[in-house]
Coordinates of C-alpha atoms in Angstrom, one line a residue:
X1 CA -0.1 0.0 -0.1
X2 CA 1.4 4.2 -1.0
X3 CA 2.4 5.4 2.5
X4 CA 1.0 9.1 2.8
X5 CA 2.7 11.1 5.1
X6 CA 1.7 13.8 7.8
X7 CA -0.1 14.2 11.7
X8 CA -2.0 17.2 11.8
X9 CA -4.2 19.2 9.8
X10 CA -6.8 21.5 9.6
X11 CA -10.0 21.8 6.8
X12 CA -13.4 21.8 6.2
X13 CA -16.1 19.1 7.1
X14 CA -17.4 17.6 3.8
X15 CA -19.0 15.0 5.0
X16 CA -20.8 13.5 7.5
X17 CA -20.5 9.7 8.5
X18 CA -23.4 7.6 9.5
X19 CA -24.3 8.3 12.8
X20 CA -22.8 11.3 13.6
X21 CA -24.8 13.6 15.4
X22 CA -22.2 16.3 17.3
X23 CA -19.9 17.6 13.7
X24 CA -21.7 19.8 11.4
X25 CA -20.6 20.4 6.8
X26 CA -18.8 23.2 6.7
X27 CA -17.4 23.2 9.9
X28 CA -14.1 23.5 10.5
X29 CA -12.1 21.0 12.7
X30 CA -8.5 20.3 13.0
X31 CA -6.7 17.0 14.7
X32 CA -3.4 15.6 15.4
X33 CA -1.1 12.7 16.4
X34 CA -3.6 9.9 14.3
X35 CA -4.1 8.9 11.8
X36 CA -1.3 9.3 9.2
X37 CA -2.4 10.7 5.9
X38 CA -3.2 14.3 6.4
X39 CA -0.6 15.4 3.0
X40 CA -4.2 15.1 0.8
X41 CA -6.9 17.3 -0.3
X42 CA -9.0 15.2 1.2
X43 CA -8.9 12.9 4.5
X44 CA -11.8 9.9 6.1
X45 CA -10.9 10.5 10.6
X46 CA -13.1 9.3 13.3
X47 CA -14.6 11.9 14.2
X48 CA -13.5 10.8 18.0
X49 CA -10.1 12.2 16.9
X50 CA -10.8 16.0 15.4
X51 CA -11.1 19.5 17.6
X52 CA -13.8 23.2 15.9
X53 CA -11.5 25.8 15.4
X54 CA -12.6 28.5 16.9
X55 CA -13.2 31.2 14.1
X56 CA -11.1 33.2 15.9
X57 CA -8.2 31.2 15.0
X58 CA -6.8 31.2 11.0
X59 CA -7.1 27.5 9.7
X60 CA -3.0 28.0 8.6
X61 CA -2.7 29.2 12.2
X62 CA -4.8 25.8 13.7
X63 CA -3.0 23.7 11.2
X64 CA 0.6 25.0 12.5
X65 CA 0.4 24.7 16.4
X66 CA -2.0 21.5 17.0
X67 CA 0.3 18.9 17.7
X68 CA 3.2 21.4 19.7
X69 CA 0.4 23.6 21.5
X70 CA -1.6 20.2 22.7
X71 CA 2.6 19.8 24.1
X72 CA 2.7 22.5 25.6
X73 CA -0.4 22.3 27.1
X74 CA 0.2 19.0 28.8
X75 CA 3.3 19.3 29.6
X76 CA 3.6 22.5 31.4
X77 CA -0.1 21.6 33.7
X78 CA 0.0 18.0 33.4
X79 CA 3.8 16.7 33.9
X80 CA 4.8 19.1 35.8
X81 CA 2.2 21.4 37.3
X82 CA 4.1 25.3 36.4
X83 CA 3.4 27.9 38.9
X84 CA 4.1 31.3 40.1
X85 CA 7.8 31.0 41.7
X86 CA 8.8 28.0 40.2
X87 CA 12.2 28.5 37.2
X88 CA 12.0 25.9 34.6
X89 CA 14.9 25.4 32.0
X90 CA 13.5 25.0 28.4
X91 CA 16.1 23.0 25.9
X92 CA 15.9 24.1 22.4
X93 CA 14.5 27.1 23.7
X94 CA 13.5 28.7 20.1
X95 CA 12.0 24.9 18.6
X96 CA 8.3 24.6 17.8
X97 CA 7.5 23.8 21.7
X98 CA 10.3 25.2 23.2
X99 CA 8.8 27.8 21.5
X100 CA 5.4 28.1 23.2
X101 CA 6.7 26.4 26.2
X102 CA 8.7 29.2 27.3
X103 CA 5.2 31.9 26.3
X104 CA 3.2 30.1 28.6
X105 CA 5.0 29.2 31.6
X106 CA 6.2 33.3 30.9
X107 CA 2.8 33.8 31.5
X108 CA 1.9 31.3 34.3
X109 CA 4.8 33.2 35.9
X110 CA 8.1 30.6 36.2
X111 CA 11.5 31.9 35.8
X112 CA 12.1 30.7 32.0
X113 CA 15.6 29.6 31.9
X114 CA 16.5 28.7 27.7
X115 CA 18.4 26.7 25.6
X116 CA 19.8 28.2 22.5
X117 CA 22.2 27.6 19.5
X118 CA 23.0 31.0 18.7
X119 CA 21.9 34.6 18.6
X120 CA 19.8 34.4 16.0
X121 CA 17.4 32.1 18.6
X122 CA 18.8 33.4 21.6
X123 CA 16.7 36.8 20.5
X124 CA 13.3 34.8 19.5
X125 CA 13.9 33.4 23.6
X126 CA 14.2 36.4 24.8
X127 CA 11.0 37.3 22.7
X128 CA 9.4 34.6 23.5
X129 CA 9.7 34.8 27.2
X130 CA 13.1 33.8 29.0
X131 CA 14.1 35.9 31.6
X132 CA 18.0 34.6 31.0
X133 CA 18.8 32.8 27.3
X134 CA 22.1 30.0 26.9
X135 CA 24.3 29.9 24.1
X136 CA 25.2 25.9 24.7
X137 CA 27.9 26.6 22.1
X138 CA 29.2 29.6 24.0
X139 CA 28.9 28.1 27.7
X140 CA 28.6 25.0 30.0
X141 CA 24.3 25.4 29.6
X142 CA 24.7 22.8 33.8
X143 CA 27.5 26.3 35.3
X144 CA 25.9 28.9 33.9
X145 CA 22.5 26.9 35.4
X146 CA 24.1 26.4 38.8
X147 CA 24.8 30.3 37.9
X148 CA 21.8 31.6 37.5
X149 CA 19.5 29.6 40.5
X150 CA 22.5 30.5 42.4
X151 CA 22.9 26.7 43.5
X152 CA 19.8 25.5 44.0
X153 CA 18.8 24.5 40.3
X154 CA 16.1 24.3 38.4
X155 CA 12.0 23.2 39.7
X156 CA 12.2 21.5 35.8
X157 CA 14.0 20.2 32.9
X158 CA 12.2 19.9 29.8
X159 CA 14.9 18.3 27.4
X160 CA 13.1 17.4 23.6
X161 CA 17.2 17.4 22.4
X162 CA 17.7 13.7 24.6
X163 CA 21.2 12.6 23.8
X164 CA 23.3 15.0 24.3
X165 CA 21.6 17.1 26.7
X166 CA 20.4 14.3 29.5
X167 CA 22.7 14.5 31.5
X168 CA 22.7 17.7 32.1
X169 CA 19.3 18.1 32.4
X170 CA 19.7 15.9 35.4
X171 CA 22.6 18.3 36.7
X172 CA 20.5 20.9 36.7
X173 CA 17.2 19.7 38.5
X174 CA 17.3 21.6 42.1
X175 CA 16.3 18.2 45.0
X176 CA 12.9 16.6 44.0
X177 CA 13.1 17.8 40.7
X178 CA 11.8 17.0 37.6
X179 CA 13.2 15.6 34.0
X180 CA 10.5 15.3 31.7
X181 CA 12.4 13.9 28.3
X182 CA 9.9 14.8 25.4
X183 CA 12.0 14.8 22.5
X184 CA 15.0 13.0 20.8
X185 CA 16.3 15.3 18.5
X186 CA 20.0 14.9 18.9
X187 CA 19.9 10.8 19.6
X188 CA 18.1 8.2 22.3
X189 CA 20.0 9.1 25.7
X190 CA 22.6 6.7 26.9
X191 CA 21.8 4.2 29.4
X192 CA 21.6 4.9 32.7
X193 CA 21.5 3.1 36.1
X194 CA 18.2 4.3 37.9
X195 CA 20.8 4.5 41.2
X196 CA 21.5 8.4 39.4
X197 CA 18.4 9.6 40.5
X198 CA 18.9 9.3 44.3
X199 CA 20.9 11.7 45.6
X200 CA 19.1 14.3 45.0
X201 CA 15.8 12.3 44.7
X202 CA 14.4 13.5 41.5
X203 CA 11.5 12.3 39.2
X204 CA 12.0 10.8 35.0
X205 CA 9.2 11.2 33.1
X206 CA 9.7 10.5 29.2
X207 CA 6.1 11.1 28.3
X208 CA 3.2 10.7 25.1
X209 CA 0.2 13.8 23.8
X210 CA -1.3 10.7 22.5
X211 CA -1.1 9.3 26.5
X212 CA -2.8 12.2 27.4
X213 CA -5.2 13.5 25.0
X214 CA -6.8 9.7 25.0
X215 CA -9.9 10.3 26.5
X216 CA -12.7 12.7 24.3
X217 CA -13.0 14.9 27.3
X218 CA -9.0 15.1 27.4
X219 CA -8.9 16.0 24.1
X220 CA -11.6 18.9 23.6
X221 CA -10.0 20.3 26.8
X222 CA -6.0 20.0 25.8
X223 CA -6.8 21.7 22.6
X224 CA -9.6 24.2 24.0
X225 CA -6.7 25.6 26.2
X226 CA -4.7 25.9 23.0
X227 CA -6.9 27.5 20.6
X228 CA -8.6 29.9 24.2
X229 CA -4.1 31.1 24.9
X230 CA -3.9 31.9 21.1
X231 CA -6.4 34.0 21.3
X232 CA -5.8 35.6 25.1
X233 CA -2.8 36.7 23.2
X234 CA -0.5 34.4 25.7
X235 CA -0.2 32.4 22.6
X236 CA 2.1 34.1 18.9
X237 CA 2.5 31.5 16.9
X238 CA 5.4 31.5 13.7
X239 CA 4.1 30.3 10.4
X240 CA 7.2 31.7 8.1
X241 CA 6.6 29.1 5.8
X242 CA 3.7 28.1 3.2
X243 CA 3.8 26.3 -0.3
X244 CA 1.7 24.3 -2.1
X245 CA 0.8 20.4 -1.0
X246 CA 2.6 20.0 -4.6
X247 CA 5.6 20.5 -3.9
X248 CA 6.0 19.2 -0.5
X249 CA 9.2 17.3 -0.7
X250 CA 10.6 20.9 -1.7
X251 CA 9.4 22.1 1.9
X252 CA 10.8 18.5 3.5
X253 CA 13.8 19.4 1.6
X254 CA 14.5 23.9 2.9
X255 CA 13.2 22.0 6.4
X256 CA 16.3 19.5 6.4
X257 CA 18.6 22.2 4.9
X258 CA 17.8 24.4 7.0
X259 CA 16.4 27.1 5.2
X260 CA 13.3 27.4 7.2
X261 CA 11.7 29.2 11.0
X262 CA 9.5 29.2 13.6
X263 CA 6.3 26.8 12.0
X264 CA 5.9 25.6 8.5
X265 CA 2.8 24.7 6.7
X266 CA 1.4 22.8 3.3
X267 CA -2.0 24.8 1.5
X268 CA -3.7 22.3 -0.2

């Protein structure tokens, strides 16, 4: 069978299957996380996997933020509940999820420390609400976090980088701190004995969005919070590049060669 990529999309309902009563033709809906196959002009989806998109949110913005926004929501509110007074570390702070984490955590009253690779990304992270930005290619992020926190460490680390940062992220945590490893862009972290967590009684979790939107109510609540925070201005979404669906291969080539920034949206 041919394989069609893509696992998030926004579009208009053009038909309803038998027994579907909570959606209507002409309504704009979105989904993220599965099933695969969003790189198409039309797609058949289970009704319980889609969420209504408010009229105040443009389809391109909604399409670009579904997966990343819902990930940020469960990381900040349910994996570890960020509250005023907390200090957090966001690895890859200028990335798609990292950018939203910084904005949202700042609005929640946390002190946000972010790591980035370049001065340009540092400026973006600062604009997104990072109180302290560390360019990890120029300085040791563990030493810098220790300095910023006066040796106390952070309450939680959100790490999507994996192998290259994992051990350093653990070292940045305070006693009973939370290590949230939600990605591995640099590769899978090396195996380590659980006893490494013992000296500071650390918590470690490797969460996935699918387990945090497993029920219909969880899905609607998670997406609803994302859309509400976009509408209120808490979250700003950068759609810097759009391509016709017919140029999907070029979009992927540009992503791989790092010619893009912010979100990329394919338009049918």
